[in-house]
């Protein structure tokens, strides 16, 4: 069993990003992983933006990242860029914070044109924090997400999550740690 951190960079708790992450969490739990949630919007704004690493909530967020074997980073895409909340959280991390972790970038947005944000915006940001094992990301159109997701979206998302889970399971040191 691996420890997985799911990071939501959505400014809204009822947005498509939240629906996607609920589904991701269910899949990862069904695979036997210990799943922790981190919604960046719930962190204290002043502490987040001023990089107050002594703030208890910020310290807890950093500890969650440190303890994770795998990290799912999800963000809505606005104008071909990830949310400022994702940027703010990742700015707090050490340059090696994601080294040795498997990372799955997820994004949702209003048009297929936003798909490029995963590879041209989010992936480089994750790499700048030491992520070397970034599995192929997954993008979902907002129009395909309501209170739940369609079977097609579910199947595609499940495939991405299972690929991520397999990469986490193959991570050096995980088998000996269990």
mmCIF file of C-alpha atoms in Angstrom:
data_model
loop_
_atom_site.group_PDB
_atom_site.id
_atom_site.type_symbol
_atom_site.label_atom_id
_atom_site.label_comp_id
_atom_site.label_asym_id
_atom_site.label_seq_id
_atom_site.Cartn_x
_atom_site.Cartn_y
_atom_site.Cartn_z
ATOM 1 C CA UNK A 1 0.000 0.000 0.000
ATOM 2 C CA UNK A 2 1.313 3.406 -0.986
ATOM 3 C CA UNK A 3 0.566 6.828 0.408
ATOM 4 C CA UNK A 4 -0.963 9.084 -2.221
ATOM 5 C CA UNK A 5 -1.523 12.823 -1.910
ATOM 6 C CA UNK A 6 -4.238 14.375 -4.051
ATOM 7 C CA UNK A 7 -3.720 18.118 -4.479
ATOM 8 C CA UNK A 8 -6.590 20.267 -5.701
ATOM 9 C CA UNK A 9 -5.668 23.609 -7.185
ATOM 10 C CA UNK A 10 -9.284 24.577 -7.772
ATOM 11 C CA UNK A 11 -10.563 27.777 -6.176
ATOM 12 C CA UNK A 12 -14.056 26.255 -5.949
ATOM 13 C CA UNK A 13 -15.169 23.208 -3.987
ATOM 14 C CA UNK A 14 -17.985 22.456 -6.449
ATOM 15 C CA UNK A 15 -15.986 22.784 -9.667
ATOM 16 C CA UNK A 16 -15.303 20.005 -12.186
ATOM 17 C CA UNK A 17 -11.858 19.534 -10.626
ATOM 18 C CA UNK A 18 -13.509 18.419 -7.371
ATOM 19 C CA UNK A 19 -15.727 15.908 -9.192
ATOM 20 C CA UNK A 20 -12.699 14.443 -10.979
ATOM 21 C CA UNK A 21 -10.699 14.188 -7.767
ATOM 22 C CA UNK A 22 -13.521 12.439 -5.927
ATOM 23 C CA UNK A 23 -13.441 9.818 -8.663
ATOM 24 C CA UNK A 24 -9.634 9.551 -8.524
ATOM 25 C CA UNK A 25 -9.791 9.093 -4.760
ATOM 26 C CA UNK A 26 -12.357 6.281 -5.057
ATOM 27 C CA UNK A 27 -10.217 4.459 -7.631
ATOM 28 C CA UNK A 28 -7.026 4.801 -5.572
ATOM 29 C CA UNK A 29 -8.800 3.667 -2.389
ATOM 30 C CA UNK A 30 -10.210 0.650 -4.235
ATOM 31 C CA UNK A 31 -6.643 -0.259 -5.205
ATOM 32 C CA UNK A 32 -5.687 -0.291 -1.525
ATOM 33 C CA UNK A 33 -3.785 2.980 -1.307
ATOM 34 C CA UNK A 34 -3.838 5.369 1.623
ATOM 35 C CA UNK A 35 -5.178 8.586 0.122
ATOM 36 C CA UNK A 36 -4.798 12.073 1.604
ATOM 37 C CA UNK A 37 -6.470 15.194 0.218
ATOM 38 C CA UNK A 38 -4.994 18.676 0.105
ATOM 39 C CA UNK A 39 -7.169 21.487 -1.162
ATOM 40 C CA UNK A 40 -4.913 24.495 -1.608
ATOM 41 C CA UNK A 41 -7.880 26.889 -1.339
ATOM 42 C CA UNK A 42 -8.286 25.792 2.307
ATOM 43 C CA UNK A 43 -4.785 26.889 3.302
ATOM 44 C CA UNK A 44 -4.478 30.272 5.040
ATOM 45 C CA UNK A 45 -4.094 32.812 2.248
ATOM 46 C CA UNK A 46 -1.583 35.105 3.945
ATOM 47 C CA UNK A 47 0.593 32.178 5.050
ATOM 48 C CA UNK A 48 0.419 30.619 1.574
ATOM 49 C CA UNK A 49 1.282 33.787 -0.311
ATOM 50 C CA UNK A 50 3.974 34.884 2.131
ATOM 51 C CA UNK A 51 5.521 31.382 2.190
ATOM 52 C CA UNK A 52 5.152 31.166 5.963
ATOM 53 C CA UNK A 53 6.596 27.700 6.501
ATOM 54 C CA UNK A 54 6.058 28.057 10.257
ATOM 55 C CA UNK A 55 2.279 28.261 9.874
ATOM 56 C CA UNK A 56 0.806 24.959 11.149
ATOM 57 C CA UNK A 57 -1.456 24.455 8.116
ATOM 58 C CA UNK A 58 1.394 25.144 5.693
ATOM 59 C CA UNK A 59 3.710 22.869 7.679
ATOM 60 C CA UNK A 60 1.054 20.119 7.551
ATOM 61 C CA UNK A 61 0.748 20.540 3.766
ATOM 62 C CA UNK A 62 4.527 20.253 3.384
ATOM 63 C CA UNK A 63 4.527 17.134 5.583
ATOM 64 C CA UNK A 64 1.821 15.552 3.414
ATOM 65 C CA UNK A 65 3.990 16.110 0.344
ATOM 66 C CA UNK A 66 7.062 14.725 2.125
ATOM 67 C CA UNK A 67 5.266 11.530 3.210
ATOM 68 C CA UNK A 68 3.634 10.804 -0.149
ATOM 69 C CA UNK A 69 4.866 8.071 -2.465
ATOM 70 C CA UNK A 70 2.777 9.532 -5.263
ATOM 71 C CA UNK A 71 1.177 12.913 -5.860
ATOM 72 C CA UNK A 72 -1.823 13.747 -8.039
ATOM 73 C CA UNK A 73 -1.851 17.455 -8.919
ATOM 74 C CA UNK A 74 -5.115 18.692 -10.395
ATOM 75 C CA UNK A 75 -5.952 22.129 -11.657
ATOM 76 C CA UNK A 76 -8.543 23.894 -13.710
ATOM 77 C CA UNK A 77 -7.000 25.568 -16.735
ATOM 78 C CA UNK A 78 -7.600 29.237 -17.401
ATOM 79 C CA UNK A 79 -6.161 30.787 -20.568
ATOM 80 C CA UNK A 80 -3.865 27.784 -21.126
ATOM 81 C CA UNK A 81 -2.362 28.007 -17.623
ATOM 82 C CA UNK A 82 -2.861 26.134 -14.349
ATOM 83 C CA UNK A 83 -4.422 27.908 -11.385
ATOM 84 C CA UNK A 84 -2.499 30.339 -9.226
ATOM 85 C CA UNK A 85 -3.262 28.121 -6.242
ATOM 86 C CA UNK A 86 -1.141 25.321 -7.733
ATOM 87 C CA UNK A 87 1.659 27.791 -8.400
ATOM 88 C CA UNK A 88 1.464 29.157 -4.854
ATOM 89 C CA UNK A 89 1.709 25.711 -3.276
ATOM 90 C CA UNK A 90 4.514 24.489 -5.510
ATOM 91 C CA UNK A 91 6.452 27.694 -4.825
ATOM 92 C CA UNK A 92 6.616 26.619 -1.172
ATOM 93 C CA UNK A 93 8.212 23.282 -1.981
ATOM 94 C CA UNK A 94 11.935 22.671 -1.971
ATOM 95 C CA UNK A 95 13.462 22.129 -5.404
ATOM 96 C CA UNK A 96 13.774 18.423 -4.591
ATOM 97 C CA UNK A 97 10.376 17.973 -2.907
ATOM 98 C CA UNK A 98 9.010 15.743 -5.675
ATOM 99 C CA UNK A 99 12.212 13.792 -6.294
ATOM 100 C CA UNK A 100 11.538 10.057 -6.097
ATOM 101 C CA UNK A 101 7.774 10.510 -6.179
ATOM 102 C CA UNK A 102 5.451 9.496 -8.982
ATOM 103 C CA UNK A 103 3.352 12.445 -10.140
ATOM 104 C CA UNK A 104 0.099 12.480 -12.113
ATOM 105 C CA UNK A 105 -0.935 15.859 -13.536
ATOM 106 C CA UNK A 106 -4.669 16.273 -14.146
ATOM 107 C CA UNK A 107 -6.399 19.259 -15.669
ATOM 108 C CA UNK A 108 -9.834 20.322 -16.748
ATOM 109 C CA UNK A 109 -10.865 23.247 -18.876
ATOM 110 C CA UNK A 110 -13.369 24.758 -21.237
ATOM 111 C CA UNK A 111 -11.847 23.699 -24.555
ATOM 112 C CA UNK A 112 -9.468 21.162 -26.062
ATOM 113 C CA UNK A 113 -7.081 24.070 -26.589
ATOM 114 C CA UNK A 114 -6.370 23.933 -22.860
ATOM 115 C CA UNK A 115 -4.982 20.406 -23.174
ATOM 116 C CA UNK A 116 -1.498 21.798 -23.845
ATOM 117 C CA UNK A 117 -1.365 23.237 -20.324
ATOM 118 C CA UNK A 118 -0.459 19.812 -18.931
ATOM 119 C CA UNK A 119 2.716 19.382 -20.975
ATOM 120 C CA UNK A 120 3.715 22.994 -21.553
ATOM 121 C CA UNK A 121 2.819 24.601 -18.226
ATOM 122 C CA UNK A 122 2.170 22.083 -15.444
ATOM 123 C CA UNK A 123 4.795 19.431 -16.274
ATOM 124 C CA UNK A 124 7.710 21.939 -16.295
ATOM 125 C CA UNK A 125 6.536 23.345 -12.960
ATOM 126 C CA UNK A 126 6.496 19.847 -11.451
ATOM 127 C CA UNK A 127 9.927 19.101 -12.906
ATOM 128 C CA UNK A 128 11.253 22.285 -11.309
ATOM 129 C CA UNK A 129 10.355 20.709 -7.959
ATOM 130 C CA UNK A 130 12.329 17.556 -8.699
ATOM 131 C CA UNK A 131 9.653 15.397 -10.318
ATOM 132 C CA UNK A 132 11.372 12.983 -12.683
ATOM 133 C CA UNK A 133 8.646 10.344 -12.808
ATOM 134 C CA UNK A 134 5.697 12.294 -14.173
ATOM 135 C CA UNK A 135 3.280 9.844 -15.773
ATOM 136 C CA UNK A 136 1.196 10.953 -18.766
ATOM 137 C CA UNK A 137 -1.310 13.532 -17.616
ATOM 138 C CA UNK A 138 -5.014 13.549 -18.302
ATOM 139 C CA UNK A 139 -7.288 16.387 -19.443
ATOM 140 C CA UNK A 140 -11.091 16.500 -19.192
ATOM 141 C CA UNK A 141 -13.421 19.046 -20.752
ATOM 142 C CA UNK A 142 -15.559 20.888 -18.212
ATOM 143 C CA UNK A 143 -18.632 20.137 -20.354
ATOM 144 C CA UNK A 144 -18.110 16.420 -19.683
ATOM 145 C CA UNK A 145 -18.257 16.886 -15.920
ATOM 146 C CA UNK A 146 -21.416 17.669 -13.982
ATOM 147 C CA UNK A 147 -22.374 16.146 -10.634
ATOM 148 C CA UNK A 148 -20.623 13.038 -11.894
ATOM 149 C CA UNK A 149 -18.625 11.987 -14.932
ATOM 150 C CA UNK A 150 -19.681 10.045 -17.994
ATOM 151 C CA UNK A 151 -18.734 6.424 -18.523
ATOM 152 C CA UNK A 152 -16.312 7.406 -21.289
ATOM 153 C CA UNK A 153 -14.563 9.989 -19.111
ATOM 154 C CA UNK A 154 -14.591 7.559 -16.197
ATOM 155 C CA UNK A 155 -12.943 4.810 -18.249
ATOM 156 C CA UNK A 156 -10.257 7.153 -19.602
ATOM 157 C CA UNK A 157 -9.580 8.642 -16.181
ATOM 158 C CA UNK A 158 -9.459 5.183 -14.592
ATOM 159 C CA UNK A 159 -6.807 4.168 -17.120
ATOM 160 C CA UNK A 160 -4.660 7.200 -16.262
ATOM 161 C CA UNK A 161 -5.074 6.588 -12.521
ATOM 162 C CA UNK A 162 -4.232 2.885 -12.827
ATOM 163 C CA UNK A 163 -1.118 3.733 -14.874
ATOM 164 C CA UNK A 164 -0.137 6.119 -12.089
ATOM 165 C CA UNK A 165 -0.856 3.508 -9.393
ATOM 166 C CA UNK A 166 1.252 0.940 -11.254
ATOM 167 C CA UNK A 167 4.148 3.398 -11.479
ATOM 168 C CA UNK A 168 3.845 4.084 -7.742
ATOM 169 C CA UNK A 169 3.880 0.338 -7.017
ATOM 170 C CA UNK A 170 7.071 -0.031 -9.078
ATOM 171 C CA UNK A 171 8.767 2.838 -7.256
ATOM 172 C CA UNK A 172 12.109 1.765 -5.752
ATOM 173 C CA UNK A 173 11.897 1.265 -2.014
ATOM 174 C CA UNK A 174 8.114 0.952 -1.870
ATOM 175 C CA UNK A 175 8.104 -2.849 -1.918
ATOM 176 C CA UNK A 176 10.588 -2.985 0.949
ATOM 177 C CA UNK A 177 8.691 -0.336 2.911
ATOM 178 C CA UNK A 178 5.406 -2.291 2.919
#
